[in-house]
Structure formats: structure tokens, C-alpha cells
XYZ file of C-alpha atoms in Angstrom:
107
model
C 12.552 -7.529 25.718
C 10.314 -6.269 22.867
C 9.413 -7.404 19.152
C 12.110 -5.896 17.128
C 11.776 -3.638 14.593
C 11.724 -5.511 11.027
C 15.203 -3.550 9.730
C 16.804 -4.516 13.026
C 15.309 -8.141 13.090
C 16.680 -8.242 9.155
C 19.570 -7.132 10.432
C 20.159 -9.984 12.856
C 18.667 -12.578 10.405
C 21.942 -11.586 8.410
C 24.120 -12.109 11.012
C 22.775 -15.024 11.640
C 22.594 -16.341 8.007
C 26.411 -15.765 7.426
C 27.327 -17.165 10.885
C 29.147 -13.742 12.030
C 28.961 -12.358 15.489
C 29.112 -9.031 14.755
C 28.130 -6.414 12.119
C 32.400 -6.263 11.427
C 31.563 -9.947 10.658
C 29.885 -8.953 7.496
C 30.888 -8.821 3.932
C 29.003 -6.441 2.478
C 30.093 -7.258 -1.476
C 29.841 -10.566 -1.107
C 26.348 -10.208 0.779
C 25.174 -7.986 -2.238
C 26.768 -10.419 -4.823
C 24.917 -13.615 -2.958
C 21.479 -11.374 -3.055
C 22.265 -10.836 -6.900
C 23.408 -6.784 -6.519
C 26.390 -5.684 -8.275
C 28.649 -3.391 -6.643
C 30.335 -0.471 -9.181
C 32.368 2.615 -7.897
C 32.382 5.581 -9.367
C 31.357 9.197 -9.565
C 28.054 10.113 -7.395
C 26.783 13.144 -6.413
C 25.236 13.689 -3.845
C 25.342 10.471 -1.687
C 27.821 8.287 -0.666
C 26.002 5.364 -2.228
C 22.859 4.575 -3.789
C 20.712 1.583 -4.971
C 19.049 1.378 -8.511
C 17.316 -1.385 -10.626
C 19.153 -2.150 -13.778
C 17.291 -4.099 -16.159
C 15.796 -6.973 -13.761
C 18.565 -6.923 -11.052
C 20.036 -3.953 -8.883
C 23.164 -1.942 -8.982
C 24.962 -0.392 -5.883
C 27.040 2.700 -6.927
C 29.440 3.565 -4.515
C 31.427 7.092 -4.520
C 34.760 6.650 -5.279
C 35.209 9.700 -2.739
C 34.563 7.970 0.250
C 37.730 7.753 2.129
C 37.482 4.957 4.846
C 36.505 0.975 4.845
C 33.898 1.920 7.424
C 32.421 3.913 5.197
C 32.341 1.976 2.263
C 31.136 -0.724 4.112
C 28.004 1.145 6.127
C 27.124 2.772 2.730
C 26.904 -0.606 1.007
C 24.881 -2.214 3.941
C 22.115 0.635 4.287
C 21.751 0.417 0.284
C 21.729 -3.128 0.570
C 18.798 -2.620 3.453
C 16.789 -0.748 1.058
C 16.593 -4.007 -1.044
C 15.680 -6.581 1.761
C 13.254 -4.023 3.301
C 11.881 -4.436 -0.548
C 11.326 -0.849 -0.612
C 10.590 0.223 -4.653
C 14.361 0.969 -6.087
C 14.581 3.946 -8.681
C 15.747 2.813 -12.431
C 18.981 3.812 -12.589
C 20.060 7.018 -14.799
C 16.131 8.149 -14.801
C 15.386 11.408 -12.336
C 12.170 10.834 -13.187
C 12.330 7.378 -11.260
C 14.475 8.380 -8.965
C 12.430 11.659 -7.850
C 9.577 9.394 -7.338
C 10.674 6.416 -5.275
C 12.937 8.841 -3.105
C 11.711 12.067 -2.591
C 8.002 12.280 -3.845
C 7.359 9.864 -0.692
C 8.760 12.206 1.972
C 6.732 15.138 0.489
């Protein structure tokens, strides 16, 4: 079998790290919480979730829309991924910011 990719081996590495078998296994507040994110739900448009710095630290918003634990869950892992992939995280409330670290990239 192949190298792994680096979001899959991170992926694994979590497992690993909180002893869980599977992905279901997983926490996903409590992983955020141990990496120093805070979770808040809420109003967002546009996304189901999203990652921001706030201050020094970073802030997962979560819609309040989303109907399903699955959901809520995945949403909070791939944010969470964007953190441990240390990919640059927009300031939060700044478009500015955000249009650069997000979309600017893909142009």
C-alpha cells in the first residue's frame, strides 16, 4: 500500500491519539476543545460551519440549521482539519480576511 496522503494520515494519527477505532469513535468538541478551538452555534450563512482566528486562538461556528448529529459532527471535523492541516484561518467578522485566505487562493 502507498504513502498516505497527509489529511488522511492526520486523520488516522487522530484516531490513533484518542484510542478510537473508528471515525464514530471521535468527539469532535472535545477534540477541538483539547486543540484549544471553541465551538459556538449560531447563525451562518452560507456554510454549515466555518473556522476563524479570534484573537490568538480559533473559533468554530456551527449553523444552528443543521439538522442531524452527522452533520454537526462532519462539519466540525473538516473545520477542525483546516487547523491541523495549518492552513492560514480568516479573522473572524473581517471579509476582507476571509476573502483572502478562502477564495483569493482558488482564483
Amino acid at each position: 500500500m502507498g504513502k498516505l496522503s497527509r489529511p488522511r494520515q492526520l486523520g488516522l494519527d487522530l484516531l490513533v491519539e484518542v484510542g478510537a477505532r473508528s471515525p464514530a469513535d471521535i468527539d469532535p468538541i472535545e477534540s477541538a476543545k483539547e486543540r484549544g478551538v471553541e465551538i459556538v452555534f449560531g447563525h451562518l450563512s452560507g456554510a454549515a460551519a466555518r473556522i476563524y482566528r479570534h484573537g490568538t486562538k480559533a473559533r468554530i461556528r456551527v449553523s444552528n440549521e443543521i439538522q442531524t448529529e452527522a452533520r454537526r459532527r462532519s462539519s466540525i471535523m473538516h473545520e477542525l482539519g483546516h487547523l491541523l492541516l495549518e492552513h492560514v484561518l480568516p479573522r473572524e467578522g473581517d471579509a476582507a480576511s476571509w476573502f483572502a485566505t478562502c477564495c483569493a487562493q482558488r482564483s
